[in-house]
Amino acid sequence: MRAEAAPAVAEPAFPDNFLWGVSTAAFQIEGATTMDGRAPSIWDAFCERPGKVAGGDTGEPGADHYRRMPADVELMGELGVGAYRFSIAWPRVRPDGADVNPAGLDFYERLVDTLLNAGITPWPTLYHWDLPQALEEHGGWRNRDTAYRFAEYASAVLERLGDRVESWTTLNEPWCSAFLGYGSGRHAPGRTEPRAAVAATHHLLLAHGLATAVIREQAPRAAAGVTLNLFPVNVADPDDPADVEMGRRIDGLQNRIFLDPLLHGGYPEDVLGDLAPFGLPELIAPGDLEIIGAPLDMLGINYYRDLNVSAKPDERSGRPSEWVGAETVSFPKRGLPQTDSGWDINAGELTGLLLRLHEEYPRLPLYITENGAAFPDRLTAEGTIEDTDRVAFIDAHLRAAHAAIERGVDLRGYFHWSLLDNFEWAEGYAKRFGLVHVDFNTQRRTPKASASWYSRVMKDNGLRQESDDRAR
Ligand code: FCB
């Protein structure tokens, strides 16, 4: 049986200079939420609201990375990590959204210098969802002014680190910030206002564009990009026109609403029409699309799963929804294997996604900035974690990425989510995504089997046949 399942390419080698990395985000690992002048973010406030985060978990202790940073960088060095994607916490740098807090910048300067000394490329993201709560109190991403505050924050970061960092990412997954934060309320700030979700979308895009201009000005030789969570959209019944129409709509709301303004100079006509009842056209001020569509050096893609879309109601329908204007959408189950998050595992779809980006938005270098899975990792009696399911997951996704490279896609790197087990947003600490297990009581780090496996992949710049066998 194994022989039949063997991949067509036995030993995919990745291109020379392919960047191998790991990803984290500030609020998910740092802890130390009140240290050195940090003020609360929308996630701190959200965690205090009963029932919003599983287990009542909060940003403390995180993985205590703020205090353990040097040891964590050392661990990355031991694994042979080439690049480290982390995020900078706005509420440390401009805690109330206004004045700069030098102590907050000190931490990221130490982090960047420690990485550089270890030969690891720093790959910072300016915004991974932790808006200062003070700005939310002025409307947060509903308020156009927040985009300008973001550019000021970016400028303070670039002033300190612009001479050392060669690659900047403005936003991580603006879809989540806008539609989960302001649409369904599943994420901070927990609002359920469709018009606010649409306003947040436009203001996040504007913030990206303004920050990109800051990067160009203050670090002219650095690369600038953005990371999107993109979902291949599969239509449940391609013979049903209602399902096909829902597929178009969801692809628009999830993917093209960001891709087209960033890379094609404007919102797609169909999305503008779908969201006209929610005020999208009126949000666009003269000059906005030029700012948002300024050329980029790279696109980061976070890929976890595809969507199987239907217009026929099922148990998901009728919930308060992030699918603004398309609340009757459903996602029928297909019987695919799933991760601990309940997400279908469908690695092959990654190839199609990369090919689509290559064809529809050509000449743009691509990076997979997140890919990974939660599994119910268990410590054995010997204290190891034999997470063969995670190894299989990564192996399959790397093969899918490699297949796209073979077909001409300019994919330049892969960052695994995540280095460490961490705070998985509304799911709290129960969902473990790390290559390295974290005991949140003792903060003890234990590399899982996947860590040594991935370490070898990075070293080999590719996959070996024997790793396939282990993965299956
Ligand atoms: C992504 C987020 C990241 C992490 C993974 C599992 O949507 O960017 O912070 O939570 O999901």
CSV table of C-alpha atoms and ligand atoms in Angstrom, one decimal:
chain,number,residue,atom,x,y,z
A,1,MET,CA,0.0,0.0,0.0
A,2,ARG,CA,2.8,2.3,0.8
A,3,ALA,CA,4.4,1.8,-2.5
A,4,GLU,CA,1.2,2.9,-4.2
A,5,ALA,CA,1.0,6.1,-2.2
A,6,ALA,CA,4.6,7.0,-3.0
A,7,PRO,CA,4.9,10.5,-4.4
A,8,ALA,CA,5.9,11.0,-8.1
A,9,VAL,CA,9.0,12.9,-7.0
A,10,ALA,CA,10.9,10.9,-4.4
A,11,GLU,CA,13.4,13.5,-3.2
A,12,PRO,CA,12.2,17.0,-3.9
A,13,ALA,CA,15.1,19.4,-3.4
A,14,PHE,CA,14.2,23.1,-3.0
A,15,PRO,CA,15.8,25.9,-4.9
A,16,ASP,CA,19.1,27.3,-3.7
A,17,ASN,CA,18.7,30.0,-1.2
A,18,PHE,CA,15.2,28.8,-0.3
A,19,LEU,CA,14.4,30.4,3.0
A,20,TRP,CA,13.5,27.9,5.8
A,21,GLY,CA,11.9,29.5,8.8
A,22,VAL,CA,9.6,29.3,11.8
A,23,SER,CA,6.8,31.8,12.7
A,24,THR,CA,5.4,33.2,15.9
A,25,ALA,CA,3.4,36.3,17.0
A,26,ALA,CA,3.9,38.7,19.9
A,27,PHE,CA,0.7,38.2,21.8
A,28,GLN,CA,0.8,34.4,21.4
A,29,ILE,CA,4.2,33.9,23.0
A,30,GLU,CA,5.6,36.9,24.8
A,31,GLY,CA,3.6,37.1,28.1
A,32,ALA,CA,5.0,39.9,30.2
A,33,THR,CA,1.9,41.9,29.2
A,34,THR,CA,2.5,44.7,31.8
A,35,MET,CA,6.3,44.9,31.6
A,36,ASP,CA,8.4,47.8,30.5
A,37,GLY,CA,5.5,50.1,29.7
A,38,ARG,CA,3.3,47.8,27.6
A,39,ALA,CA,-0.3,48.8,27.7
A,40,PRO,CA,-3.3,46.5,27.0
A,41,SER,CA,-4.2,45.5,23.5
A,42,ILE,CA,-7.6,44.6,22.2
A,43,TRP,CA,-6.7,41.0,22.9
A,44,ASP,CA,-6.0,41.7,26.6
A,45,ALA,CA,-9.4,43.3,26.9
A,46,PHE,CA,-11.1,40.5,24.9
A,47,CYS,CA,-9.6,37.8,27.2
A,48,GLU,CA,-11.2,39.5,30.2
A,49,ARG,CA,-14.7,39.1,28.7
A,50,PRO,CA,-16.2,35.9,30.1
A,51,GLY,CA,-16.7,33.1,27.6
A,52,LYS,CA,-14.7,34.7,24.8
A,53,VAL,CA,-11.5,32.6,25.1
A,54,ALA,CA,-11.5,28.8,25.9
A,55,GLY,CA,-10.6,28.0,29.5
A,56,GLY,CA,-10.5,31.7,30.3
A,57,ASP,CA,-6.9,31.8,29.1
A,58,THR,CA,-5.1,35.1,28.6
A,59,GLY,CA,-1.9,36.5,27.2
A,60,GLU,CA,-0.2,35.4,30.4
A,61,PRO,CA,1.9,33.4,30.7
A,62,GLY,CA,2.2,33.0,27.0
A,63,ALA,CA,5.4,31.1,26.4
A,64,ASP,CA,7.2,33.6,28.5
A,65,HIS,CA,9.2,34.5,25.5
A,66,TYR,CA,9.7,38.1,26.5
A,67,ARG,CA,11.9,36.9,29.4
A,68,ARG,CA,13.3,33.8,27.7
A,69,MET,CA,14.1,35.3,24.3
A,70,PRO,CA,17.9,34.5,24.3
A,71,ALA,CA,17.3,30.9,25.1
A,72,ASP,CA,14.6,30.6,22.4
A,73,VAL,CA,16.9,32.1,19.8
A,74,GLU,CA,19.5,29.6,20.9
A,75,LEU,CA,17.0,26.8,20.4
A,76,MET,CA,16.3,28.1,16.9
A,77,GLY,CA,20.0,28.1,16.2
A,78,GLU,CA,20.3,24.5,17.3
A,79,LEU,CA,17.5,23.5,15.0
A,80,GLY,CA,19.2,25.3,12.1
A,81,VAL,CA,16.4,27.8,11.5
A,82,GLY,CA,17.3,30.2,8.6
A,83,ALA,CA,14.7,32.9,9.3
A,84,TYR,CA,12.5,33.8,12.2
A,85,ARG,CA,9.1,35.4,11.5
A,86,PHE,CA,7.9,37.2,14.6
A,87,SER,CA,5.6,40.2,15.2
A,88,ILE,CA,6.3,43.5,16.9
A,89,ALA,CA,3.7,44.5,19.5
A,90,TRP,CA,2.3,47.9,18.8
A,91,PRO,CA,1.2,48.2,22.5
A,92,ARG,CA,4.8,47.9,23.6
A,93,VAL,CA,6.1,50.5,21.1
A,94,ARG,CA,3.3,53.1,21.3
A,95,PRO,CA,1.3,51.8,24.2
A,96,ASP,CA,-1.5,54.3,24.1
A,97,GLY,CA,-1.4,54.6,20.4
A,98,ALA,CA,0.5,57.9,20.6
A,99,ASP,CA,3.8,58.4,22.4
A,100,VAL,CA,6.8,56.1,21.7
A,101,ASN,CA,8.0,53.9,24.5
A,102,PRO,CA,11.7,53.3,24.0
A,103,ALA,CA,11.7,50.3,26.4
A,104,GLY,CA,9.3,48.5,24.1
A,105,LEU,CA,11.6,49.0,21.2
A,106,ASP,CA,14.6,47.9,23.2
A,107,PHE,CA,13.2,44.4,23.4
A,108,TYR,CA,12.9,44.1,19.6
A,109,GLU,CA,16.3,45.6,19.1
A,110,ARG,CA,17.7,42.9,21.4
A,111,LEU,CA,15.8,40.3,19.6
A,112,VAL,CA,17.0,41.4,16.2
A,113,ASP,CA,20.6,41.6,17.3
A,114,THR,CA,20.4,38.2,19.0
A,115,LEU,CA,19.0,36.7,15.8
A,116,LEU,CA,21.6,38.4,13.6
A,117,ASN,CA,24.4,37.1,15.9
A,118,ALA,CA,23.0,33.6,15.6
A,119,GLY,CA,23.0,33.9,11.8
A,120,ILE,CA,19.1,33.9,11.7
A,121,THR,CA,17.4,36.3,9.4
A,122,PRO,CA,14.8,38.5,11.3
A,123,TRP,CA,11.5,38.6,9.5
A,124,PRO,CA,9.3,41.0,11.5
A,125,THR,CA,5.6,41.7,11.0
A,126,LEU,CA,4.3,45.0,12.2
A,127,TYR,CA,0.8,44.0,13.0
A,128,HIS,CA,-0.3,40.6,14.2
A,129,TRP,CA,-3.7,41.6,15.7
A,130,ASP,CA,-2.7,43.4,18.9
A,131,LEU,CA,-4.1,46.8,18.4
A,132,PRO,CA,-3.6,49.1,21.4
A,133,GLN,CA,-6.9,49.1,23.4
A,134,ALA,CA,-6.6,52.9,23.6
A,135,LEU,CA,-7.1,53.1,19.8
A,136,GLU,CA,-10.0,50.7,19.9
A,137,GLU,CA,-11.7,53.1,22.2
A,138,HIS,CA,-11.5,55.7,19.4
A,139,GLY,CA,-13.1,53.2,17.0
A,140,GLY,CA,-10.2,50.9,16.3
A,141,TRP,CA,-10.1,49.7,12.7
A,142,ARG,CA,-13.6,51.2,12.1
A,143,ASN,CA,-11.9,54.6,12.3
A,144,ARG,CA,-9.9,55.7,9.3
A,145,ASP,CA,-7.6,57.5,11.6
A,146,THR,CA,-6.2,54.2,12.9
A,147,ALA,CA,-4.4,53.7,9.6
A,148,TYR,CA,-2.5,56.9,10.1
A,149,ARG,CA,-1.6,55.9,13.7
A,150,PHE,CA,-0.3,52.6,12.3
A,151,ALA,CA,2.0,54.5,9.9
A,152,GLU,CA,3.3,56.5,12.8
A,153,TYR,CA,4.0,53.3,14.8
A,154,ALA,CA,5.7,51.8,11.7
A,155,SER,CA,7.9,54.9,11.5
A,156,ALA,CA,9.0,54.5,15.1
A,157,VAL,CA,9.9,50.8,14.5
A,158,LEU,CA,11.7,51.6,11.2
A,159,GLU,CA,13.7,54.4,12.9
A,160,ARG,CA,15.1,51.9,15.4
A,161,LEU,CA,15.5,48.8,13.3
A,162,GLY,CA,15.5,49.9,9.7
A,163,ASP,CA,19.3,49.7,9.4
A,164,ARG,CA,19.3,46.0,10.3
A,165,VAL,CA,16.1,44.4,9.0
A,166,GLU,CA,16.0,43.5,5.3
A,167,SER,CA,12.5,42.3,5.0
A,168,TRP,CA,9.3,43.9,6.5
A,169,THR,CA,5.8,42.6,6.5
A,170,THR,CA,3.1,45.2,7.3
A,171,LEU,CA,0.0,43.1,8.3
A,172,ASN,CA,-0.7,39.5,9.2
A,173,GLU,CA,-4.1,38.2,7.9
A,174,PRO,CA,-6.1,41.4,7.7
A,175,TRP,CA,-9.1,39.2,6.9
A,176,CYS,CA,-9.1,37.9,10.5
A,177,SER,CA,-8.7,41.4,12.0
A,178,ALA,CA,-11.6,42.7,10.0
A,179,PHE,CA,-14.1,39.9,9.6
A,180,LEU,CA,-13.5,37.9,12.8
A,181,GLY,CA,-12.8,41.0,14.9
A,182,TYR,CA,-15.7,43.2,13.7
A,183,GLY,CA,-18.0,40.8,11.8
A,184,SER,CA,-18.5,37.5,13.7
A,185,GLY,CA,-16.9,38.8,16.9
A,186,ARG,CA,-15.0,35.5,17.3
A,187,HIS,CA,-11.8,37.6,17.7
A,188,ALA,CA,-10.9,40.8,19.5
A,189,PRO,CA,-12.4,43.4,19.7
A,190,GLY,CA,-15.4,41.1,19.5
A,191,ARG,CA,-17.8,43.3,17.6
A,192,THR,CA,-20.6,42.0,15.4
A,193,GLU,CA,-21.2,44.8,13.0
A,194,PRO,CA,-21.1,43.9,9.3
A,195,ARG,CA,-20.5,47.5,8.2
A,196,ALA,CA,-17.6,47.8,10.7
A,197,ALA,CA,-16.0,44.7,9.3
A,198,VAL,CA,-16.1,46.2,5.8
A,199,ALA,CA,-14.7,49.6,7.1
A,200,ALA,CA,-12.0,47.7,9.0
A,201,THR,CA,-11.0,45.9,5.7
A,202,HIS,CA,-10.5,49.2,3.9
A,203,HIS,CA,-8.7,50.9,6.8
A,204,LEU,CA,-6.4,47.9,7.2
A,205,LEU,CA,-5.5,48.0,3.5
A,206,LEU,CA,-4.9,51.7,3.8
A,207,ALA,CA,-2.7,51.2,6.9
A,208,HIS,CA,-0.7,48.6,4.9
A,209,GLY,CA,-0.2,51.1,2.0
A,210,LEU,CA,0.8,54.0,4.3
A,211,ALA,CA,3.2,51.7,6.2
A,212,THR,CA,4.7,50.5,2.9
A,213,ALA,CA,5.4,54.1,2.1
A,214,VAL,CA,7.2,54.5,5.4
A,215,ILE,CA,9.3,51.4,4.7
A,216,ARG,CA,10.3,52.8,1.3
A,217,GLU,CA,11.2,56.1,2.8
A,218,GLN,CA,13.1,54.9,5.9
A,219,ALA,CA,14.6,51.6,4.6
A,220,PRO,CA,14.8,52.0,0.9
A,221,ARG,CA,16.8,48.8,0.4
A,222,ALA,CA,14.5,46.6,2.4
A,223,ALA,CA,11.9,44.4,1.0
A,224,ALA,CA,8.2,45.1,1.8
A,225,GLY,CA,5.3,42.8,1.8
A,226,VAL,CA,2.1,41.7,3.4
A,227,THR,CA,0.8,38.3,4.6
A,228,LEU,CA,-2.7,37.1,3.7
A,229,ASN,CA,-4.6,34.0,4.8
A,230,LEU,CA,-5.8,32.7,1.4
A,231,PHE,CA,-8.3,29.8,1.0
A,232,PRO,CA,-8.8,27.8,-2.1
A,233,VAL,CA,-12.6,27.7,-2.5
A,234,ASN,CA,-14.1,24.5,-3.6
A,235,VAL,CA,-17.8,24.5,-4.6
A,236,ALA,CA,-19.6,21.6,-3.0
A,237,ASP,CA,-22.0,21.0,-6.0
A,238,PRO,CA,-20.6,22.5,-9.2
A,239,ASP,CA,-23.9,21.6,-10.9
A,240,ASP,CA,-25.9,23.8,-8.5
A,241,PRO,CA,-25.8,27.4,-9.7
A,242,ALA,CA,-26.5,28.6,-6.2
A,243,ASP,CA,-23.4,26.8,-4.9
A,244,VAL,CA,-21.3,28.2,-7.7
A,245,GLU,CA,-22.6,31.7,-7.0
A,246,MET,CA,-21.8,31.2,-3.3
A,247,GLY,CA,-18.3,30.1,-4.3
A,248,ARG,CA,-17.7,33.3,-6.2
A,249,ARG,CA,-19.0,35.4,-3.4
A,250,ILE,CA,-16.8,33.6,-0.7
A,251,ASP,CA,-13.7,33.8,-2.9
A,252,GLY,CA,-14.4,37.5,-3.3
A,253,LEU,CA,-14.8,38.0,0.5
A,254,GLN,CA,-11.9,35.9,1.5
A,255,ASN,CA,-9.3,36.3,-1.2
A,256,ARG,CA,-9.9,38.8,-3.9
A,257,ILE,CA,-11.0,41.6,-1.6
A,258,PHE,CA,-7.4,41.8,-0.4
A,259,LEU,CA,-5.5,40.5,-3.4
A,260,ASP,CA,-7.0,42.8,-6.0
A,261,PRO,CA,-6.5,46.2,-4.3
A,262,LEU,CA,-3.0,45.2,-3.2
A,263,LEU,CA,-1.9,43.8,-6.6
A,264,HIS,CA,-4.4,44.9,-9.2
A,265,GLY,CA,-5.0,48.5,-8.1
A,266,GLY,CA,-8.7,48.2,-7.0
A,267,TYR,CA,-11.4,46.1,-5.5
A,268,PRO,CA,-13.1,43.6,-7.8
A,269,GLU,CA,-16.3,44.8,-9.3
A,270,ASP,CA,-18.3,41.9,-8.0
A,271,VAL,CA,-17.0,42.4,-4.4
A,272,LEU,CA,-17.8,46.2,-4.7
A,273,GLY,CA,-21.3,45.2,-5.7
A,274,ASP,CA,-21.7,42.5,-3.0
A,275,LEU,CA,-20.5,45.0,-0.3
A,276,ALA,CA,-22.3,48.1,-1.6
A,277,PRO,CA,-25.1,47.6,1.0
A,278,PHE,CA,-22.4,47.6,3.7
A,279,GLY,CA,-20.8,50.9,2.5
A,280,LEU,CA,-17.6,49.7,0.8
A,281,PRO,CA,-17.7,52.1,-2.2
A,282,GLU,CA,-18.1,55.2,0.1
A,283,LEU,CA,-15.1,54.3,2.1
A,284,ILE,CA,-12.7,54.7,-0.8
A,285,ALA,CA,-11.3,58.3,-0.7
A,286,PRO,CA,-9.5,59.8,-3.7
A,287,GLY,CA,-5.9,58.5,-3.7
A,288,ASP,CA,-6.5,55.5,-1.4
A,289,LEU,CA,-6.2,52.9,-4.2
A,290,GLU,CA,-2.9,54.3,-5.3
A,291,ILE,CA,-1.6,54.1,-1.7
A,292,ILE,CA,-2.9,50.6,-1.2
A,293,GLY,CA,-1.7,49.3,-4.6
A,294,ALA,CA,1.9,50.5,-4.3
A,295,PRO,CA,4.3,47.8,-5.7
A,296,LEU,CA,5.3,45.1,-3.2
A,297,ASP,CA,8.4,42.9,-3.2
A,298,MET,CA,6.7,39.8,-1.9
A,299,LEU,CA,3.5,38.3,-0.8
A,300,GLY,CA,3.2,36.1,2.3
A,301,ILE,CA,0.7,33.3,2.2
A,302,ASN,CA,-0.7,31.6,5.3
A,303,TYR,CA,-2.2,28.3,4.2
A,304,TYR,CA,-3.9,26.0,6.6
A,305,ARG,CA,-6.9,24.5,4.7
A,306,ASP,CA,-9.3,25.0,1.8
A,307,LEU,CA,-13.0,25.8,2.0
A,308,ASN,CA,-15.8,23.6,0.7
A,309,VAL,CA,-18.7,26.0,0.1
A,310,SER,CA,-22.4,25.5,-0.4
A,311,ALA,CA,-25.5,27.7,-0.5
A,312,LYS,CA,-27.6,25.0,1.2
A,313,PRO,CA,-28.0,25.5,4.9
A,314,ASP,CA,-26.4,23.2,7.4
A,315,GLU,CA,-25.7,23.4,11.1
A,316,ARG,CA,-23.3,26.3,10.6
A,317,SER,CA,-25.9,28.5,9.0
A,318,GLY,CA,-27.7,31.2,11.0
A,319,ARG,CA,-24.8,31.9,13.3
A,320,PRO,CA,-23.6,35.5,13.6
A,321,SER,CA,-21.2,35.5,10.8
A,322,GLU,CA,-18.0,36.8,9.4
A,323,TRP,CA,-19.4,36.2,5.9
A,324,VAL,CA,-20.8,39.7,5.5
A,325,GLY,CA,-23.8,39.6,3.2
A,326,ALA,CA,-23.4,35.8,2.6
A,327,GLU,CA,-24.6,34.5,6.0
A,328,THR,CA,-26.4,31.5,4.5
A,329,VAL,CA,-23.1,30.0,3.4
A,330,SER,CA,-22.4,26.5,4.7
A,331,PHE,CA,-19.3,24.4,4.7
A,332,PRO,CA,-20.4,20.7,4.2
A,333,LYS,CA,-18.1,18.1,5.7
A,334,ARG,CA,-16.2,15.9,3.2
A,335,GLY,CA,-15.0,13.2,5.5
A,336,LEU,CA,-11.4,14.4,5.1
A,337,PRO,CA,-8.9,13.9,8.0
A,338,GLN,CA,-8.8,16.9,10.3
A,339,THR,CA,-6.5,18.6,12.6
A,340,ASP,CA,-7.2,19.2,16.3
A,341,SER,CA,-8.7,22.5,15.2
A,342,GLY,CA,-11.3,20.7,13.2
A,343,TRP,CA,-9.7,21.9,9.9
A,344,ASP,CA,-9.8,19.6,6.9
A,345,ILE,CA,-6.3,18.5,5.8
A,346,ASN,CA,-6.1,19.0,2.1
A,347,ALA,CA,-2.5,19.6,1.2
A,348,GLY,CA,-2.8,19.2,-2.5
A,349,GLU,CA,-4.9,22.4,-2.7
A,350,LEU,CA,-1.8,24.4,-1.8
A,351,THR,CA,-0.3,23.6,-5.2
A,352,GLY,CA,-3.4,25.1,-7.0
A,353,LEU,CA,-3.4,28.1,-4.8
A,354,LEU,CA,0.2,28.9,-5.6
A,355,LEU,CA,-0.3,28.3,-9.3
A,356,ARG,CA,-3.3,30.7,-9.2
A,357,LEU,CA,-1.3,33.4,-7.5
A,358,HIS,CA,1.5,33.0,-10.0
A,359,GLU,CA,-0.9,33.3,-12.9
A,360,GLU,CA,-3.3,36.0,-11.7
A,361,TYR,CA,-0.7,38.1,-9.9
A,362,PRO,CA,2.5,37.4,-11.8
A,363,ARG,CA,6.1,38.4,-11.1
A,364,LEU,CA,5.6,38.6,-7.4
A,365,PRO,CA,7.9,36.5,-5.2
A,366,LEU,CA,5.8,34.3,-2.8
A,367,TYR,CA,6.6,33.0,0.7
A,368,ILE,CA,4.6,30.6,2.7
A,369,THR,CA,4.7,32.6,6.0
A,370,GLU,CA,2.5,30.1,7.9
A,371,ASN,CA,1.5,26.5,7.6
A,372,GLY,CA,1.0,24.1,10.4
A,373,ALA,CA,-1.4,22.1,12.5
A,374,ALA,CA,-2.6,21.5,16.0
A,375,PHE,CA,-2.6,17.9,17.1
A,376,PRO,CA,-3.3,16.5,20.6
A,377,ASP,CA,0.4,16.0,21.3
A,378,ARG,CA,1.1,13.7,24.3
A,379,LEU,CA,4.2,13.4,26.3
A,380,THR,CA,5.4,9.7,26.4
A,381,ALA,CA,6.6,8.1,29.6
A,382,GLU,CA,10.1,9.0,28.4
A,383,GLY,CA,9.1,12.6,28.0
A,384,THR,CA,9.2,12.7,24.2
A,385,ILE,CA,6.4,13.8,21.8
A,386,GLU,CA,6.1,11.5,18.8
A,387,ASP,CA,4.0,13.8,16.7
A,388,THR,CA,4.1,11.8,13.5
A,389,ASP,CA,0.8,13.4,12.4
A,390,ARG,CA,2.5,16.8,12.3
A,391,VAL,CA,5.5,15.3,10.4
A,392,ALA,CA,3.0,13.9,7.9
A,393,PHE,CA,1.2,17.2,7.6
A,394,ILE,CA,4.4,19.2,6.9
A,395,ASP,CA,5.7,16.6,4.6
A,396,ALA,CA,2.6,16.7,2.5
A,397,HIS,CA,2.4,20.5,2.4
A,398,LEU,CA,6.1,20.8,1.4
A,399,ARG,CA,5.5,18.3,-1.4
A,400,ALA,CA,2.5,20.4,-2.6
A,401,ALA,CA,4.6,23.5,-2.5
A,402,HIS,CA,7.4,21.8,-4.3
A,403,ALA,CA,5.0,20.7,-7.1
A,404,ALA,CA,4.2,24.4,-7.6
A,405,ILE,CA,7.8,25.4,-7.8
A,406,GLU,CA,8.4,22.7,-10.4
A,407,ARG,CA,5.6,24.3,-12.5
A,408,GLY,CA,7.3,27.7,-12.4
A,409,VAL,CA,6.0,29.3,-9.2
A,410,ASP,CA,8.5,31.7,-7.7
A,411,LEU,CA,8.1,30.4,-4.1
A,412,ARG,CA,11.1,31.5,-2.1
A,413,GLY,CA,10.5,30.3,1.5
A,414,TYR,CA,8.5,28.4,4.0
A,415,PHE,CA,7.9,29.3,7.6
A,416,HIS,CA,6.4,26.7,9.9
A,417,TRP,CA,3.7,27.8,12.3
A,418,SER,CA,4.9,27.6,15.0
A,419,LEU,CA,8.2,27.4,16.8
A,420,LEU,CA,6.5,27.0,20.2
A,421,ASP,CA,3.2,25.9,21.5
A,422,ASN,CA,1.3,29.1,22.2
A,423,PHE,CA,-1.9,31.1,22.9
A,424,GLU,CA,-4.1,30.1,20.0
A,425,TRP,CA,-6.5,33.1,20.2
A,426,ALA,CA,-10.1,32.2,21.1
A,427,GLU,CA,-9.0,28.5,21.5
A,428,GLY,CA,-6.5,29.5,24.3
A,429,TYR,CA,-3.6,27.2,25.2
A,430,ALA,CA,-5.3,23.9,24.4
A,431,LYS,CA,-4.5,23.9,20.7
A,432,ARG,CA,-0.8,23.1,20.3
A,433,PHE,CA,0.9,24.1,17.1
A,434,GLY,CA,4.6,24.1,18.1
A,435,LEU,CA,7.5,22.1,16.8
A,436,VAL,CA,8.6,22.6,20.4
A,437,HIS,CA,6.3,21.6,23.3
A,438,VAL,CA,5.8,24.1,26.0
A,439,ASP,CA,4.7,23.2,29.5
A,440,PHE,CA,2.9,26.3,30.4
A,441,ASN,CA,3.3,25.7,34.2
A,442,THR,CA,7.1,25.3,34.2
A,443,GLN,CA,7.9,26.9,30.7
A,444,ARG,CA,10.0,23.8,30.0
A,445,ARG,CA,10.6,23.5,26.2
A,446,THR,CA,10.7,20.0,24.7
A,447,PRO,CA,11.4,19.7,21.0
A,448,LYS,CA,8.9,17.3,19.5
A,449,ALA,CA,9.8,14.6,16.9
A,450,SER,CA,8.7,17.1,14.3
A,451,ALA,CA,11.4,19.6,15.4
A,452,SER,CA,14.2,17.2,14.6
A,453,TRP,CA,12.5,16.1,11.4
A,454,TYR,CA,12.0,19.7,10.2
A,455,SER,CA,15.6,20.5,11.3
A,456,ARG,CA,16.8,17.9,8.9
A,457,VAL,CA,14.6,19.1,6.1
A,458,MET,CA,16.1,22.6,6.6
A,459,LYS,CA,19.6,21.2,6.6
A,460,ASP,CA,19.0,19.0,3.5
A,461,ASN,CA,17.1,21.8,1.7
A,462,GLY,CA,14.6,19.1,0.8
A,463,LEU,CA,12.8,15.9,1.7
A,464,ARG,CA,14.2,12.5,1.7
A,465,GLN,CA,12.5,9.3,0.6
A,466,GLU,CA,12.9,7.8,4.2
A,467,SER,CA,11.0,10.8,5.6
A,468,ASP,CA,8.1,10.0,3.3
A,469,ASP,CA,7.8,6.5,4.8
A,470,ARG,CA,7.9,8.0,8.3
A,471,ALA,CA,5.3,10.5,7.3
A,472,ARG,CA,2.8,7.9,6.1
B,1,FCB,C1,-3.3,32.0,11.8
B,1,FCB,C2,-2.7,33.1,12.7
B,1,FCB,C3,-1.7,32.6,13.7
B,1,FCB,C4,-2.1,31.2,14.3
B,1,FCB,C5,-2.5,30.3,13.2
B,1,FCB,C6,-2.9,28.9,13.7
B,1,FCB,O1,-4.6,32.4,11.3
B,1,FCB,O2,-2.1,34.0,11.9
B,1,FCB,O3,-1.5,33.6,14.6
B,1,FCB,O4,-3.0,31.4,15.3
B,1,FCB,O5,-3.6,30.8,12.5
